[in-house]
Short mmCIF file of C-alpha atoms and ligand atoms in Angstrom, two decimals:
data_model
loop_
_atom_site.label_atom_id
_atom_site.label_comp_id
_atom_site.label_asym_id
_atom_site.label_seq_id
_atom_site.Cartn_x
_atom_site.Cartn_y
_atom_site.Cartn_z
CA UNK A 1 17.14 -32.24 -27.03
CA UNK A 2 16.33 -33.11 -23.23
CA UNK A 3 14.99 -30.34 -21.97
CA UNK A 4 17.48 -27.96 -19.56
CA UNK A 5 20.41 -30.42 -20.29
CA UNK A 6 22.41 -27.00 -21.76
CA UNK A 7 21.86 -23.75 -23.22
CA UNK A 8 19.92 -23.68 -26.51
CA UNK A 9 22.13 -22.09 -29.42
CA UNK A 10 20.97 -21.44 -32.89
CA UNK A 11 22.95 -24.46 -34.31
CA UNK A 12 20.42 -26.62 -32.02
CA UNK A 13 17.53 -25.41 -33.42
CA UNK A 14 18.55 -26.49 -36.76
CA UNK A 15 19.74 -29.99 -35.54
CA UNK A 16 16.47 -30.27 -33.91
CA UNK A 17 14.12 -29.94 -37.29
CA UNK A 18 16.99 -32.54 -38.87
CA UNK A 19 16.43 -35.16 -36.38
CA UNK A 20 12.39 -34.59 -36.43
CA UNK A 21 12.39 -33.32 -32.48
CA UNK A 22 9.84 -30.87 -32.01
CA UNK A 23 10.73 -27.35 -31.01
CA UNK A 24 8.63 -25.82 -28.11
CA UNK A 25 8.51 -21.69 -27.90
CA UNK A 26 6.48 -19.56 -25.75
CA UNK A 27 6.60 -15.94 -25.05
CA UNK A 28 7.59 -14.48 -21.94
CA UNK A 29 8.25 -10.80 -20.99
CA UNK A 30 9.64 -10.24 -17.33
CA UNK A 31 11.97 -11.97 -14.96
CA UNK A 32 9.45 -13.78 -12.89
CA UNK A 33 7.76 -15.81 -15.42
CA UNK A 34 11.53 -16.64 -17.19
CA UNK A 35 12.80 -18.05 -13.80
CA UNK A 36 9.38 -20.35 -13.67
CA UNK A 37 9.60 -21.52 -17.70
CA UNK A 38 13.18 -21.04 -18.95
CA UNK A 39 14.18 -24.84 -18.27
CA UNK A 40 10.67 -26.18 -19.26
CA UNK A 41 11.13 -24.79 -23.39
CA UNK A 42 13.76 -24.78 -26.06
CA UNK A 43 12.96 -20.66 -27.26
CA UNK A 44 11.75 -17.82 -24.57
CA UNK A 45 10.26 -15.11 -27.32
CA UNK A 46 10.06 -11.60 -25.89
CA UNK A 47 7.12 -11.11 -28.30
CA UNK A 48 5.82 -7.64 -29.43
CA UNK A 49 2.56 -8.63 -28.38
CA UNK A 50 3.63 -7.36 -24.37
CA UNK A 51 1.99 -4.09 -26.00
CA UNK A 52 -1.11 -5.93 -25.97
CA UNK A 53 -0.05 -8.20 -22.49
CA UNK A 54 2.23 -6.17 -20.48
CA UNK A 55 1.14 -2.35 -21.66
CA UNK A 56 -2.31 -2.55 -22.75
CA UNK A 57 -2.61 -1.51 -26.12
CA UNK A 58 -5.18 -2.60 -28.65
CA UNK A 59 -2.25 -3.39 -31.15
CA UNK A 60 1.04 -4.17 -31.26
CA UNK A 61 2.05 -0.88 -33.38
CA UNK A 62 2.58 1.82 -30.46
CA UNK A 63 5.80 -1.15 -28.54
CA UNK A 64 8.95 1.49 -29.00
CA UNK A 65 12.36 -0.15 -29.19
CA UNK A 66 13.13 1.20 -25.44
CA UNK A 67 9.54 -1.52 -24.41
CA UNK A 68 11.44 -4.16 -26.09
CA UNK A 69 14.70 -3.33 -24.49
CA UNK A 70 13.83 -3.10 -20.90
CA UNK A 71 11.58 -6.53 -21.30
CA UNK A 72 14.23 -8.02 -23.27
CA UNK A 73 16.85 -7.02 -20.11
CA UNK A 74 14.21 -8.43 -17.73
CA UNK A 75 13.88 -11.98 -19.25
CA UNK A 76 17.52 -12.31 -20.04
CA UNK A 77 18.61 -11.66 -16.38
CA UNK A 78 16.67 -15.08 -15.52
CA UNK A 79 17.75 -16.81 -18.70
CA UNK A 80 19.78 -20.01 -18.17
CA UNK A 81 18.66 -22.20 -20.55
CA UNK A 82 16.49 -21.04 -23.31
CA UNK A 83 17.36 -19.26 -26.80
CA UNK A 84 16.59 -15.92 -26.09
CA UNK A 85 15.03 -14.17 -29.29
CA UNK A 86 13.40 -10.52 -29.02
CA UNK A 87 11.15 -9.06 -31.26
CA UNK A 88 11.56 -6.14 -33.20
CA UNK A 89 9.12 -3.45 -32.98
CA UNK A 90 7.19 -1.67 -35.66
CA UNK A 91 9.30 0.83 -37.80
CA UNK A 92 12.47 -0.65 -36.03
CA UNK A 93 13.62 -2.51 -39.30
CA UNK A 94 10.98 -1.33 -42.20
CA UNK A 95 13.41 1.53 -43.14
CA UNK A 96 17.17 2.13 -43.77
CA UNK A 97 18.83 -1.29 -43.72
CA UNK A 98 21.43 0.70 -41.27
CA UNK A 99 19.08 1.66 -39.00
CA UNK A 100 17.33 -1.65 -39.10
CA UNK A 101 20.75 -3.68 -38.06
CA UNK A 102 21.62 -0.96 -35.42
CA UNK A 103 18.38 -1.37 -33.82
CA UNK A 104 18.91 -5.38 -34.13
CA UNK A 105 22.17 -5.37 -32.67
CA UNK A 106 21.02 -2.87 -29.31
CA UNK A 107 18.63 -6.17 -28.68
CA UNK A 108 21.44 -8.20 -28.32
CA UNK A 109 23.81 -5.80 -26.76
CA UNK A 110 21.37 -3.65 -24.69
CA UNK A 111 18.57 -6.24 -24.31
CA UNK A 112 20.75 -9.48 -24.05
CA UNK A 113 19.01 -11.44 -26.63
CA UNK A 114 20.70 -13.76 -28.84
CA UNK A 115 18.47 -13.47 -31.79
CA UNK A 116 16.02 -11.05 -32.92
CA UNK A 117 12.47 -11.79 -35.08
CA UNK A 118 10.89 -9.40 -37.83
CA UNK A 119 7.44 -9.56 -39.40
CA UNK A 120 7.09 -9.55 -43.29
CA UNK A 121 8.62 -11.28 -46.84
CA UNK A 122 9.91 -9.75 -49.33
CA UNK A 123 9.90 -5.83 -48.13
CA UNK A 124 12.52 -6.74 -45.80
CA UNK A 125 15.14 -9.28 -47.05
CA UNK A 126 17.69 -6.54 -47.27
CA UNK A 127 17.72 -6.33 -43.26
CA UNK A 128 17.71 -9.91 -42.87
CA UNK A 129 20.41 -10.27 -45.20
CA UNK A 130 22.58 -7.73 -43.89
CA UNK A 131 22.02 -9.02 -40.29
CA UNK A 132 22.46 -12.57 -40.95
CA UNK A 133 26.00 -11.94 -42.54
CA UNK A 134 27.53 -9.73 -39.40
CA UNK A 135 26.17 -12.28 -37.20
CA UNK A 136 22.87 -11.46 -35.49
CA UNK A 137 20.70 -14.65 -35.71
CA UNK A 138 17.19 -13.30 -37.52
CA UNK A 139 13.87 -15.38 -36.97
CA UNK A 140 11.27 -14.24 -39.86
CA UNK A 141 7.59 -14.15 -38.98
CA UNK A 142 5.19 -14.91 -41.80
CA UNK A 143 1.27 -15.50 -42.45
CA UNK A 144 -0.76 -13.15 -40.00
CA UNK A 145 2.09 -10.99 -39.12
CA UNK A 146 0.15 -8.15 -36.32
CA UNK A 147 1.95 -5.31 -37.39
CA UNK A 148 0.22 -5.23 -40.49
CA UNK A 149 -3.12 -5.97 -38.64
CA UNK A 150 -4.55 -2.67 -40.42
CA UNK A 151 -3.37 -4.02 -43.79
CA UNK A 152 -5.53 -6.96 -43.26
CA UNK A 153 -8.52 -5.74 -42.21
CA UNK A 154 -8.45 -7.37 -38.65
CA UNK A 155 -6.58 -10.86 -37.37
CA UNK A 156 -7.63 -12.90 -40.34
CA UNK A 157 -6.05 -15.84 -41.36
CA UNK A 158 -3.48 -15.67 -44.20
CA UNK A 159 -2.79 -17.74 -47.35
CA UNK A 160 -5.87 -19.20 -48.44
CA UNK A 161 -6.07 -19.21 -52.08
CA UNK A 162 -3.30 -20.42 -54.64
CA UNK A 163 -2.02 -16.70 -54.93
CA UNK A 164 -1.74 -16.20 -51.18
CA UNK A 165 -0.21 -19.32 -50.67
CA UNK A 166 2.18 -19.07 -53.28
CA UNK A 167 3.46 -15.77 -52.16
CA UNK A 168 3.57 -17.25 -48.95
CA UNK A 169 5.96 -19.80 -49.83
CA UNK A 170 8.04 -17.87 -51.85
CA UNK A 171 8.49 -15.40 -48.76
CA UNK A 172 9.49 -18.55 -46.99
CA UNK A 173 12.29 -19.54 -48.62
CA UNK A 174 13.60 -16.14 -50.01
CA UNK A 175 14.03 -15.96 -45.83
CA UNK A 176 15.51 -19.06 -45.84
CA UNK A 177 17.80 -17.48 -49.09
CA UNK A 178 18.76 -14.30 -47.00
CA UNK A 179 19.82 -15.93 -43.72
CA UNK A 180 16.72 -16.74 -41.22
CA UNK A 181 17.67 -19.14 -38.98
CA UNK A 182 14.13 -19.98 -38.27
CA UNK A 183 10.13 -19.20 -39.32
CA UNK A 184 7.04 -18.51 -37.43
CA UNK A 185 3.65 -19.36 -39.65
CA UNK A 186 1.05 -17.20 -38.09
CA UNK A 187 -2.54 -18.22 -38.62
CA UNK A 188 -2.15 -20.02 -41.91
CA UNK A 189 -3.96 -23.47 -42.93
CA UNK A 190 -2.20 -26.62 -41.60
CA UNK A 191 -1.73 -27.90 -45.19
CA UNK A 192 0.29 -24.91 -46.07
CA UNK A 193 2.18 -24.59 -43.33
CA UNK A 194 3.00 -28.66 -43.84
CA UNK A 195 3.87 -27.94 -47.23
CA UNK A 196 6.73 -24.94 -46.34
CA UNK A 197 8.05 -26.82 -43.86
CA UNK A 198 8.74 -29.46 -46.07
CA UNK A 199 10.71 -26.83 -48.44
CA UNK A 200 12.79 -25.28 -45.77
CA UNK A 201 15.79 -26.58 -44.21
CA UNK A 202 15.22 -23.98 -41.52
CA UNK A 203 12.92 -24.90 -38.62
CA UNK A 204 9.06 -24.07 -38.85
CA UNK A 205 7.32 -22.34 -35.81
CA UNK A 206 3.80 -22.12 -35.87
CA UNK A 207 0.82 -20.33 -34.15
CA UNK A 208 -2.22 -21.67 -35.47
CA UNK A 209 -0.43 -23.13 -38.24
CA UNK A 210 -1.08 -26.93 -37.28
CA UNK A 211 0.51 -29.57 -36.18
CA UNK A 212 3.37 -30.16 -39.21
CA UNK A 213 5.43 -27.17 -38.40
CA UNK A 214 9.04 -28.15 -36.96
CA UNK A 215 7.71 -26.35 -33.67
CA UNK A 216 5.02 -24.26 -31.60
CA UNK A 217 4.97 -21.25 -30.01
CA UNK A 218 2.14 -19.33 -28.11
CA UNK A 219 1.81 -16.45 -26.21
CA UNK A 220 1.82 -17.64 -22.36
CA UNK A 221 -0.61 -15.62 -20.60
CA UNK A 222 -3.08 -17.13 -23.88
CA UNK A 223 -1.91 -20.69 -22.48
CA UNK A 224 -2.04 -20.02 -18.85
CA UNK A 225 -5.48 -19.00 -19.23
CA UNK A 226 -5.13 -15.34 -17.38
CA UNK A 227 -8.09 -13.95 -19.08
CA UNK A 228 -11.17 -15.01 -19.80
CA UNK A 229 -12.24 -12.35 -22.82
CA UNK A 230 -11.76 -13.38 -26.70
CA UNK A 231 -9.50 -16.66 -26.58
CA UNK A 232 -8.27 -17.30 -30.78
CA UNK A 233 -9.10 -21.05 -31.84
CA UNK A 234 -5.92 -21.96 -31.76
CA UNK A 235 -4.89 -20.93 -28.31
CA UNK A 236 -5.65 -24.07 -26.27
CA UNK A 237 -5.73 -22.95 -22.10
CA UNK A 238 -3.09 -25.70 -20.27
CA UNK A 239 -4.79 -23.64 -16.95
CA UNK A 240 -6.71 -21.15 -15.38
CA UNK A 241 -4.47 -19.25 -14.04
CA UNK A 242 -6.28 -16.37 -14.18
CA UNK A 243 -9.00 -17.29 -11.83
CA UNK A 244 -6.63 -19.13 -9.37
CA UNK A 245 -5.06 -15.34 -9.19
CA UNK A 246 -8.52 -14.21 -8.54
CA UNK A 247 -9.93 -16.61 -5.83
CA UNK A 248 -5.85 -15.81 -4.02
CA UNK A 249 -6.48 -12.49 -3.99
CA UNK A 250 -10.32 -12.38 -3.07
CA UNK A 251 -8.93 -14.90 0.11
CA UNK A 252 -6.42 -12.30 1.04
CA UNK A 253 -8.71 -9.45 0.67
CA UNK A 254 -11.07 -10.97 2.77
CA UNK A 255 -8.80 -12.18 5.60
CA UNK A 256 -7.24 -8.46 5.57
CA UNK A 257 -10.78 -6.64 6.22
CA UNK A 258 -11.66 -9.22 8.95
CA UNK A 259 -8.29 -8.87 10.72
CA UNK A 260 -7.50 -12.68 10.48
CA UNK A 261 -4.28 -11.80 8.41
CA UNK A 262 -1.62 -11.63 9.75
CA UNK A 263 -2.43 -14.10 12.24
CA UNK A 264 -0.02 -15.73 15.21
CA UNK A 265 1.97 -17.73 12.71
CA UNK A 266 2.90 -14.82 10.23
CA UNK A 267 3.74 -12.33 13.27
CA UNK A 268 6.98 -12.20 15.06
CA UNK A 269 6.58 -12.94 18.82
CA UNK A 270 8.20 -11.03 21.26
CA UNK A 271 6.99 -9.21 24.73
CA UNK A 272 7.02 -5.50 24.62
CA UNK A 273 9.35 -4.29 27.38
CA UNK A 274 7.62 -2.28 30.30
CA UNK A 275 10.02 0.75 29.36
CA UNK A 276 9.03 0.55 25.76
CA UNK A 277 5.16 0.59 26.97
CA UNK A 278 5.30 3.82 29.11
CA UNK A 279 7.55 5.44 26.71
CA UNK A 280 5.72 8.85 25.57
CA UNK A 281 4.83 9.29 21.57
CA UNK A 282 7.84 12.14 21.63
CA UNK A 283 9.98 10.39 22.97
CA UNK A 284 10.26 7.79 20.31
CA UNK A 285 10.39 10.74 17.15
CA UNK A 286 6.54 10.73 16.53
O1 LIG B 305 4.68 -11.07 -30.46
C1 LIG B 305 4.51 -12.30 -30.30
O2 LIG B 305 4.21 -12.79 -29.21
C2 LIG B 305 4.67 -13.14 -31.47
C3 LIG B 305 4.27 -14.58 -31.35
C4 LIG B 305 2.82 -14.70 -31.20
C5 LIG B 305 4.79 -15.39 -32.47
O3 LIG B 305 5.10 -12.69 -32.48
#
């Protein structure tokens, strides 16, 4: 699909892996960074990983379902173009299949999403069922899926071995089965990740899942290049953001201690009238 020609729908997506077009995701969590990328990409992703980006936490685990509501608000009031999906934080779905679909359906309602994502296989094709058939749009998350980073013993990749990747692939397509509308392959070899999307007739999103997946998706500050501290192999930096922010601010800092900011042409000109000059501190509500 030409990119910002109209508004991304879930049917697209699917029309999209049929025709062999390449589906470009990235994450995004507030309103400033939507207005700059919503026309460049087909999905905006209101990942769970802001409680790494936005709120500083070491994993995703402590995001609440108010986090993902408030980010999920922000991005959709500078959505025009791209599918907004939002994910679902831990313990939102793992439970009750009722509470599960009530907390998907306050991301589209309260949040404004049009889709929501959930980590895991098996454990939770209940929820996606159930959602899928009143009509929220569910993207599953398989392969190194961070809410079970403690399960894992660290961000490992997933699904090497014949048992791994078997389970793997049955996951896949029991998601398929129970509704998804779409798949992100976290951190799983290439071949694998070739060899479910060749199974599924929903599209394939990976993260450092290779090339053969029916699309890509990263997390944008990892892209942008905003920090400089453990970058995964897979993230490749389209900038350095990060360090343009740096020298900006360092310039500004600078020009503000040696009073050459604000200079002439970022002051407003005007004389002072004489009155205005003798009139006494008091006299002015000082
Ligand atoms: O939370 C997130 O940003 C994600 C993507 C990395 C797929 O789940």
């Amino acid at each position: 699909m030409p990119v910002a020609e109209k508004r991304v729908r879930v049917p697209h997506l699917l029309e999209m892996k049929a025709k062999g077009e390449p589906i470009c995701m990235l994450t995004a969590y507030n309103y400033t960074f939507t207005r700059l990328i919503d026309d460049l990409v087909d999905i905006i992703l209101v990942g769970d990983s802001l409680g790494n980006v936005e709120l500083g936490y070491e994993t995703t685990l402590p995001v609440t379902m108010e986090d993902m509501i408030h980010h999920t608000r922000a991005v959709s009031r500078a959505r025009r173009h791209a599918l907004l999906v939002a994910d679902m934080p831990f313990l939102s779905f793992q439970g009750e299949t009722a509470a599960a679909v009530e907390n998907a359906g306050r991301l589209l309602k309260e949040g404004g999403a049009d889709a929501v994502k959930l980590e895991g296989g098996e454990p939770v094709l209940e929820a996606v069922r159930r959602m899928s058939k009143i009509g929220i749009p569910v993207m599953g998350h398989l392969g190194l899926t961070p809410q079970s980073v403690h399960k894992f013993g660290g961000f490992k990749v997933q699904g090497r071995g014949e048992e791994a990747a078997v389970k793997l692939k049955t996951d896949a397509l029991a998601l398929e089965e129970a509704g998804a509308f779409a798949l992100v392959l976290e951190s799983i070899p290439a071949e694998l990740a070739k060899e479910i999307t060749a199974s599924l007739t929903i599209p394939t999103i990976g993260i450092g899942a290779g090339v053969h997946c029916d699309g890509q998706v990263l997390v944008i500050y990892d892209m942008l290049g905003m920090f400089d501290d453990y970058v995964p192999k897979f993230v490749k930096r389209y900038g350095a953001i990060g360090e343009q922010i740096r020298q900006a601010v360092s310039a500004y800092s600078s020009e503000v201690r040696a009073r050459q900011f604000p200079d002439d042409a970022h002051s407003y000109g005007a004389s002072v009238p004489a009155a205005l000059a003798k009139t006494k501190p008091e006299e002015v509500g000082h």
